[in-house]
Short mmCIF file of C-alpha atoms in Angstrom, two decimals:
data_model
loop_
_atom_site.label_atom_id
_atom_site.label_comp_id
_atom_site.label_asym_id
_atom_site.label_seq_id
_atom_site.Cartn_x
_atom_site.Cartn_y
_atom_site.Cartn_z
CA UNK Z 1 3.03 -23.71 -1.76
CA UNK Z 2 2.40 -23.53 -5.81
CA UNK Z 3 -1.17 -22.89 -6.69
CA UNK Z 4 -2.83 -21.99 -9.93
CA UNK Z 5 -4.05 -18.28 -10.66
CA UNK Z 6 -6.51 -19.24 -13.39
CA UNK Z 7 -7.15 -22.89 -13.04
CA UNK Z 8 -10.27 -22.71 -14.97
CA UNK Z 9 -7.85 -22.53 -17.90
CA UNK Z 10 -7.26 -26.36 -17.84
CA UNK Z 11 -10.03 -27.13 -19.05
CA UNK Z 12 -8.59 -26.29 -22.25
CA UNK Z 13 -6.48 -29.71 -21.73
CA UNK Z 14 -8.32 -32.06 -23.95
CA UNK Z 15 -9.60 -29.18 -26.74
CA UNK Z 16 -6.90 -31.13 -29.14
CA UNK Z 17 -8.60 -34.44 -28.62
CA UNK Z 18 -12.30 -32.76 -29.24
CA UNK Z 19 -11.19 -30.96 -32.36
CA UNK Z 20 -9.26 -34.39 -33.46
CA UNK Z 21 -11.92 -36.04 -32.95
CA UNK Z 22 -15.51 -34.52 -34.05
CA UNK Z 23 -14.35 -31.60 -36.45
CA UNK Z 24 -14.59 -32.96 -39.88
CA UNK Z 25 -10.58 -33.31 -41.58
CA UNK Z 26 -9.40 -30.70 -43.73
CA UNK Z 27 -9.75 -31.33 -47.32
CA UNK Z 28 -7.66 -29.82 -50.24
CA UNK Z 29 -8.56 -30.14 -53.63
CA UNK Z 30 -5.30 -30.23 -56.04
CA UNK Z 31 -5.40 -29.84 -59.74
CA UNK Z 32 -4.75 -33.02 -62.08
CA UNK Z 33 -3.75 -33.80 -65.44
CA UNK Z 34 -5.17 -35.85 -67.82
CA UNK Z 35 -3.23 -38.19 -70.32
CA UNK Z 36 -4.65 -39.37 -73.31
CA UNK Z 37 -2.11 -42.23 -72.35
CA UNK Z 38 -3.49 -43.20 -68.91
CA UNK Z 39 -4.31 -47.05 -69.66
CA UNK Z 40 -0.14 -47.44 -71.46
CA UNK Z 41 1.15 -45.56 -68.24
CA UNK Z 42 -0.76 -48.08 -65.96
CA UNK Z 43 -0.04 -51.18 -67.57
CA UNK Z 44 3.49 -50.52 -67.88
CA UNK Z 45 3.60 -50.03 -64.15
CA UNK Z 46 1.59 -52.47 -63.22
CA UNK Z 47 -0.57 -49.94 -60.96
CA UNK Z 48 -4.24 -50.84 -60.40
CA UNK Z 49 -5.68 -47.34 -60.62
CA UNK Z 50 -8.22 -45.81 -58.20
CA UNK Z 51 -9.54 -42.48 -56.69
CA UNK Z 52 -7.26 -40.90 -53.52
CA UNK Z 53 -5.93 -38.73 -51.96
CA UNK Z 54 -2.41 -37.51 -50.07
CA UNK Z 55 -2.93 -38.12 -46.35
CA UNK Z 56 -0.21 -36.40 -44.10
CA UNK Z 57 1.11 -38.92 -41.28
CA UNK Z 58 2.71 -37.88 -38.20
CA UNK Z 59 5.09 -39.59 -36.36
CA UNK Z 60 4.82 -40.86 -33.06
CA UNK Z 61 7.94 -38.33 -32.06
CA UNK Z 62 5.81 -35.35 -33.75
CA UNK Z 63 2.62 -36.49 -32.00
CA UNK Z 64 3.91 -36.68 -28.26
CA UNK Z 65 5.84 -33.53 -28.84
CA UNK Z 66 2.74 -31.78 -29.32
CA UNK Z 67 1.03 -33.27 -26.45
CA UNK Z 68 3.75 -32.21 -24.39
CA UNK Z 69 3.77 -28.36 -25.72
CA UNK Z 70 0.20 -28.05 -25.84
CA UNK Z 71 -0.09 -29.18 -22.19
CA UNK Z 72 2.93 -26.60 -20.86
CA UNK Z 73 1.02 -23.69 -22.78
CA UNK Z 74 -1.89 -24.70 -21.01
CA UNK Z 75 -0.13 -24.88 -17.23
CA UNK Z 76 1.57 -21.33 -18.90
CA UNK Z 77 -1.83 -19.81 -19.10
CA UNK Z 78 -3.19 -21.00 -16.18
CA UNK Z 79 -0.52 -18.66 -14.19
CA UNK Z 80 1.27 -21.04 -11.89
CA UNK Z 81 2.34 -19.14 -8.94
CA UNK Z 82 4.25 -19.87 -5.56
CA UNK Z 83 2.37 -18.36 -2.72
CA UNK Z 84 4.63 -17.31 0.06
CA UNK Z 85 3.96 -17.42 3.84
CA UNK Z 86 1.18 -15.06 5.27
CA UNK Z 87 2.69 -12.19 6.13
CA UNK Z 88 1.27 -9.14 8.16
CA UNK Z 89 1.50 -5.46 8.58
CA UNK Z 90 0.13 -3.30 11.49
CA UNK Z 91 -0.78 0.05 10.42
CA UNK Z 92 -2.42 2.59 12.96
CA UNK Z 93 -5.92 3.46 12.67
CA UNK Z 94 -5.53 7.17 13.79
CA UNK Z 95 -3.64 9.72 13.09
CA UNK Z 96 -2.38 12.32 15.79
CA UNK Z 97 -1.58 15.77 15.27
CA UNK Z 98 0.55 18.00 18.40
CA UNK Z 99 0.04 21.52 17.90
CA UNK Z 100 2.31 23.13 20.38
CA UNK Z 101 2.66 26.63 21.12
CA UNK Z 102 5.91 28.47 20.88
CA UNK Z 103 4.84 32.13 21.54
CA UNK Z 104 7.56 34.29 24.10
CA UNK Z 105 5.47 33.19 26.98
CA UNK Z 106 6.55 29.85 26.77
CA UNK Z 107 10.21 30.88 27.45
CA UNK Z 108 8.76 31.82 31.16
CA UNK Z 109 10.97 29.32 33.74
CA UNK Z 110 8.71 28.41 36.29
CA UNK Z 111 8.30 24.82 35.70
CA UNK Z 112 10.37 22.76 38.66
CA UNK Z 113 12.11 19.73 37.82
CA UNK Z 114 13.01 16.80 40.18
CA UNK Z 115 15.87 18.43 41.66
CA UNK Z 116 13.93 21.49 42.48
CA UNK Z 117 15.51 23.56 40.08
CA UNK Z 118 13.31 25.77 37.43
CA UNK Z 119 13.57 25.13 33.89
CA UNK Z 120 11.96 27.05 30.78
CA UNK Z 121 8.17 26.20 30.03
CA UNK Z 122 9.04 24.72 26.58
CA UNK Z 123 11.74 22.80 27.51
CA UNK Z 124 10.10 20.81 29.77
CA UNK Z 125 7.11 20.43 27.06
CA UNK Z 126 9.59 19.61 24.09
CA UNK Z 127 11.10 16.49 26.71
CA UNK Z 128 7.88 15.21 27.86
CA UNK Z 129 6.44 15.68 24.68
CA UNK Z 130 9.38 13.91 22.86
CA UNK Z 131 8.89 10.80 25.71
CA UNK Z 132 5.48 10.66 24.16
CA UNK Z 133 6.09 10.33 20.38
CA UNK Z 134 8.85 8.10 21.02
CA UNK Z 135 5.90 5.69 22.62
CA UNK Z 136 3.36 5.83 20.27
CA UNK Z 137 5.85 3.79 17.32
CA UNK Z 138 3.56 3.00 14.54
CA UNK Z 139 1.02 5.45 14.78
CA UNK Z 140 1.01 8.35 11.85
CA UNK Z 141 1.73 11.68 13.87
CA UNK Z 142 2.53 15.36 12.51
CA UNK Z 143 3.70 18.42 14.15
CA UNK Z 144 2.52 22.26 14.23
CA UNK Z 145 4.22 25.39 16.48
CA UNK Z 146 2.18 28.53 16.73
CA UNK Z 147 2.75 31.92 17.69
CA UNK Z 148 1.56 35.04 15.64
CA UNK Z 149 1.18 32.11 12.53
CA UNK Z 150 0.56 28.75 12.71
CA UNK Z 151 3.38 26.36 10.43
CA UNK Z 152 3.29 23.06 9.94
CA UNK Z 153 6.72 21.46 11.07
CA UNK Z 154 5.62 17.72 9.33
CA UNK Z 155 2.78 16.24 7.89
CA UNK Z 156 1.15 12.90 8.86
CA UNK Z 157 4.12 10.72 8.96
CA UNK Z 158 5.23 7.40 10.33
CA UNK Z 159 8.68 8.51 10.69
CA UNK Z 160 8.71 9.57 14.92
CA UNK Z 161 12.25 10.06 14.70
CA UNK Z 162 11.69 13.00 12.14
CA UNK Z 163 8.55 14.39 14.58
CA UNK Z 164 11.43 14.79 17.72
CA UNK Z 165 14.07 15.67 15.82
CA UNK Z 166 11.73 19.18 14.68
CA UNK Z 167 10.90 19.77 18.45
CA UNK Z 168 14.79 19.53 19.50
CA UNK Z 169 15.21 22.04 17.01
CA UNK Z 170 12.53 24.11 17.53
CA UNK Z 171 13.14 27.47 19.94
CA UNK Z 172 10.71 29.80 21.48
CA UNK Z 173 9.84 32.58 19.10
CA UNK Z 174 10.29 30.98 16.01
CA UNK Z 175 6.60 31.52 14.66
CA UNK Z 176 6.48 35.18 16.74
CA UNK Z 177 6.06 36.25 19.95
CA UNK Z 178 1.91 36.42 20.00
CA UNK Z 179 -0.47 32.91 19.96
CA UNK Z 180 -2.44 32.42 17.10
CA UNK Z 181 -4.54 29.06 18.64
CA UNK Z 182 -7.69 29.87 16.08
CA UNK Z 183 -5.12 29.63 13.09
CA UNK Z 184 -3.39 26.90 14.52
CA UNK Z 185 -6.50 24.50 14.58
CA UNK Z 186 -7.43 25.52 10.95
CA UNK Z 187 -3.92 24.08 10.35
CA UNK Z 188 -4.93 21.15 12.16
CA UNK Z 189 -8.08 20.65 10.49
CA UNK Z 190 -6.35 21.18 6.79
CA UNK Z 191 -3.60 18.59 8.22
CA UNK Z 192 -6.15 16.24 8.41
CA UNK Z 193 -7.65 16.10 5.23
CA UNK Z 194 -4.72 14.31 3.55
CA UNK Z 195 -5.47 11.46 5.95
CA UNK Z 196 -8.18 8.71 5.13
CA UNK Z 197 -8.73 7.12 8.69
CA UNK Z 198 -11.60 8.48 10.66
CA UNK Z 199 -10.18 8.79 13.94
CA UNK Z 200 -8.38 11.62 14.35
CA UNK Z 201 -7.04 13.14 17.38
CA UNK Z 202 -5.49 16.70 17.84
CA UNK Z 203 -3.71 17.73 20.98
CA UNK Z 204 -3.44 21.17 21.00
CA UNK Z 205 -0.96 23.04 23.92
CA UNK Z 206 -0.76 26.68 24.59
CA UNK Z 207 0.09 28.90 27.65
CA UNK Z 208 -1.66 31.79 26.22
CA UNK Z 209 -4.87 33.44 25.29
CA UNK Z 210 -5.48 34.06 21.48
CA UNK Z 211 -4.08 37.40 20.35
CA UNK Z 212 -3.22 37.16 16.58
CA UNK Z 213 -5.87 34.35 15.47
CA UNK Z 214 -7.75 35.10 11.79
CA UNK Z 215 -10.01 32.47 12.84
CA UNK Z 216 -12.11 32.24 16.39
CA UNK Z 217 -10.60 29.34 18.00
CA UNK Z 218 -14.54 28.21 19.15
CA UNK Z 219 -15.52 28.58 15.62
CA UNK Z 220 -12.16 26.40 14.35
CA UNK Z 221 -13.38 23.85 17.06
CA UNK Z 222 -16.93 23.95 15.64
CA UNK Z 223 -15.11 22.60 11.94
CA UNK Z 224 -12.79 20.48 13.56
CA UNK Z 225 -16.19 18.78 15.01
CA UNK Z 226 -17.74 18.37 11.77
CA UNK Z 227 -14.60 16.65 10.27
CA UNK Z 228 -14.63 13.97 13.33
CA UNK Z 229 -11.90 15.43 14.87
CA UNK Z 230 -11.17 14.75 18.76
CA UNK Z 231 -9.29 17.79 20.34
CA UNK Z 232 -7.42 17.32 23.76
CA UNK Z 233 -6.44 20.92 25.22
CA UNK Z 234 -3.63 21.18 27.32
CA UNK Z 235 -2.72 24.20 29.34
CA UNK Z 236 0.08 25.50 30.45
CA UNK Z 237 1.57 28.48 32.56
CA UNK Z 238 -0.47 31.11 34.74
CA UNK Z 239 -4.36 31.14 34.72
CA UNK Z 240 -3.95 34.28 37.14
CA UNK Z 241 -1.68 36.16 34.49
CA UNK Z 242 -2.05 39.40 32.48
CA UNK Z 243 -2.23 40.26 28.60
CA UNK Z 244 -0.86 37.35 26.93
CA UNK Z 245 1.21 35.83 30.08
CA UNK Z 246 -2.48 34.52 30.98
CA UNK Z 247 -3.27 31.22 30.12
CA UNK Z 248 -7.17 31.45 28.46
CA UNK Z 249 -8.24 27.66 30.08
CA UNK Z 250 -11.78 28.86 29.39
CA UNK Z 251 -11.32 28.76 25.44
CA UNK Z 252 -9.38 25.54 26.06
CA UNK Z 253 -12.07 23.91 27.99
CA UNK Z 254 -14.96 24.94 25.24
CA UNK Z 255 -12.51 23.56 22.90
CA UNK Z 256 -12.51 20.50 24.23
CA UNK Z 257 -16.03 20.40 24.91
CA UNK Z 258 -17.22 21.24 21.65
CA UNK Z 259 -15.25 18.09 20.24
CA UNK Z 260 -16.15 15.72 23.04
CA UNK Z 261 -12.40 15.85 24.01
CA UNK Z 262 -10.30 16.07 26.88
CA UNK Z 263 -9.38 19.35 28.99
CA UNK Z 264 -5.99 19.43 30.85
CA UNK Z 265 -3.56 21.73 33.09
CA UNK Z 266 -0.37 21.04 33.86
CA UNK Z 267 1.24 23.52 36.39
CA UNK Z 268 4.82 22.03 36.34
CA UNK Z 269 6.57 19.15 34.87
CA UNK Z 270 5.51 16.32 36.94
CA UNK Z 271 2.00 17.60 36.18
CA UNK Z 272 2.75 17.75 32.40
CA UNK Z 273 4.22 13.87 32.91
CA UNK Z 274 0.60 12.91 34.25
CA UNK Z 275 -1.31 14.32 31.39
CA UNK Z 276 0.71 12.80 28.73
CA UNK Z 277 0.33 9.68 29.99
CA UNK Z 278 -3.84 9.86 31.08
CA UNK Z 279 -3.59 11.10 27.51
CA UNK Z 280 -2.01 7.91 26.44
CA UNK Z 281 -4.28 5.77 28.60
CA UNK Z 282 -7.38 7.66 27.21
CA UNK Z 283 -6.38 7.47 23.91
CA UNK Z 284 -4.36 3.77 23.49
CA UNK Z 285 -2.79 3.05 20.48
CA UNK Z 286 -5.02 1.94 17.52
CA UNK Z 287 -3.94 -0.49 15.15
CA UNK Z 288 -5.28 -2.29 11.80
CA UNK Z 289 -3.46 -5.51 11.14
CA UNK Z 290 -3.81 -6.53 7.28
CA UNK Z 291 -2.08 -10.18 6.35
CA UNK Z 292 -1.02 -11.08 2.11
CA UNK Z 293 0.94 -13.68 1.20
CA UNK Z 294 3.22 -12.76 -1.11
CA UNK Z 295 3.03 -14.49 -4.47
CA UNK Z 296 5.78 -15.25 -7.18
CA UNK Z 297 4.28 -15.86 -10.88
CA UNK Z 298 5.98 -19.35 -12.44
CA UNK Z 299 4.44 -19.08 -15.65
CA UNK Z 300 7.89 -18.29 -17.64
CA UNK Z 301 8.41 -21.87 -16.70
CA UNK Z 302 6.57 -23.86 -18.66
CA UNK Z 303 5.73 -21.14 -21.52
CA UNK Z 304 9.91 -21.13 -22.03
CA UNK Z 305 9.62 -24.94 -21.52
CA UNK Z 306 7.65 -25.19 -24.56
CA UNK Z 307 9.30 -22.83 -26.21
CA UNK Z 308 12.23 -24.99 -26.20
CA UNK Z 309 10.95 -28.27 -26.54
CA UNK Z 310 9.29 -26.57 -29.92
CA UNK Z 311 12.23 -24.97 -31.38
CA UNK Z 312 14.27 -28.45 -30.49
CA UNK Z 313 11.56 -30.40 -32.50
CA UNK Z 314 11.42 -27.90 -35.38
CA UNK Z 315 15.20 -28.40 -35.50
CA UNK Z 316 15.15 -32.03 -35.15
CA UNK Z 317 12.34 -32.25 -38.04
CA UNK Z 318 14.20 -30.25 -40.66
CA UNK Z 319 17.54 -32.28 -40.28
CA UNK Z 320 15.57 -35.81 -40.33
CA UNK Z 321 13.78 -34.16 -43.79
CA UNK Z 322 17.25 -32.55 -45.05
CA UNK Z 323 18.88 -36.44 -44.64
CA UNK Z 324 16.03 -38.26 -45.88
CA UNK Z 325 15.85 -35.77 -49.31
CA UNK Z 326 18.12 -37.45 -52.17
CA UNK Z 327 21.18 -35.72 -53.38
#
């Protein structure tokens, strides 16, 4: 479909005509000469002298040429376009952050799989975890791993392939054997401030208690509150453990609280499986669909139209007035 940008502009059409028609013509005054000879000159012409002046006439070629230019210019600067069909995009409408923690307790291998056999703590979270980015296509989603320090793996991105590609990578005692969880929500929380959507949802996994933390995990949860941010705890490992082996669920549970989130423990991997996915059902994806149609200018039609047709008429002037002009 071809619409008009500025279609007011037409109305600049007939401004010719007006000006043609109620501005006063131009007037030149020329200098003359006077001969004391007039009357001889006259008679021996046979002229019948009288009072005039030089009026330029156009042709009818010169007149509809100008109608025709004056009109494209006109369409030209009323910015034909062609408008394309609607076409939409589906962005999400909140961004995810998974802080997972990577301290030595997590290389533990009490976790059973199907077969019965035990596999390492993190390995079962990096798989089930993995199953869960790989679902959630379109949402914006960045990754943190904690132990002593917090680092952030990948920023708010779109790009889920890039998010489980980092976890396969990623080993147990990469950020140090202790669990920082208070430093790892700051992280969160300064994650989250390059994103513009309000809802924002952090899910935050650790098998520990908080050993190496600058920052009180309740007091992190406390900011993360402030700056609308919805914190899921998961937890991991042995509630009944010692020193850092022992999973703090209390901290994880006022965590949760304190954000009006969602408190979780998974014991082994088909327990993991079934948080992930109440996770998913509590949290569904959330999209914002925005339609354009794209639109493709066509004003260098009729502005090099008349261009053309101008330069052609010039042309076609000066070779008439060359051919008409004595030798």
């Amino acid at each position: 479909m071809i619409s008009l940008a500025l279609p007011w502009a037409l109305v600049a059409l007939p401004l010719p005509w007006l000006i043609w028609r109620f501005a006063p013509p131009y007037r030149e005054t020329a200098p003359a000469v006077r001969f004391p000879f007039f009357r001889q000159i006259v008679d021996a012409t046979d002229i019948k002298p009288r009072a005039g002046s030089v009026v330029l006439v156009r042709s009818r070629f010169q007149i509809i040429t100008a109608v025709i230019i004056w009109c494209l210019l006109v369409i030209g600067l009323a910015a034909p376009e062609r408008i394309g069909a609607p076409i939409e995009i589906t962005k999400s409408a909140r961004d995810v952050v998974l802080a997972i923690d990577i301290s030595g307790s997590m290389d533990e291998a009490d976790f059973f799989a199907e077969d019965g056999s035990r596999i390492q703590r993190f390995a079962a979270v990096r798989n089930v975890v993995s199953s869960f980015v790989e679902a959630r296509e379109g949402d914006r989603m960045a990754l943190i791993v904690f132990g002593s320090q917090a680092y952030l793996q990948s920023p708010l991105t779109e790009d889920l392939t890039t998010i489980v590609e980092l976890l396969e990578t990623t080993e147990v005692g990469m950020a140090g054997p202790h669990t920082a969880l208070g430093d790892a929500l700051g992280l969160s929380i300064h994650t989250f401030e390059a994103s513009d959507i309000e809802q924002r949802l952090l899910i935050l996994l650790s098998d520990g208690a908080d050993t190496a933390s600058q920052m009180s995990p309740i007091n992190a949860a406390e900011i993360a509150k402030t700056k609308g941010v919805e914190i899921y705890t998961i937890a991991v490992g042995d509630p009944e453990g010692s020193g850092e082996n022992r999973v703090d669920v209390e901290t994880l549970k006022e965590i949760a609280k304190r954000t009006d989130g969602s408190y979780f423990f998974a014991g082994d991997l088909s327990a993991l499986n079934e948080v992930y996915k109440r996770i998913d059902e509590l949290t569904p994806r959330d999209v914002e669909t925005l339609s354009y149609r794209p639109r493709q200018s066509l004003a260098f039609w009729p502005l090099g139209l008349a261009a053309i047709l101008g330069l052609l008429a010039v042309t076609f002037l000066h070779l008439r007035q060359r051919n008409r002009t004595p030798a």
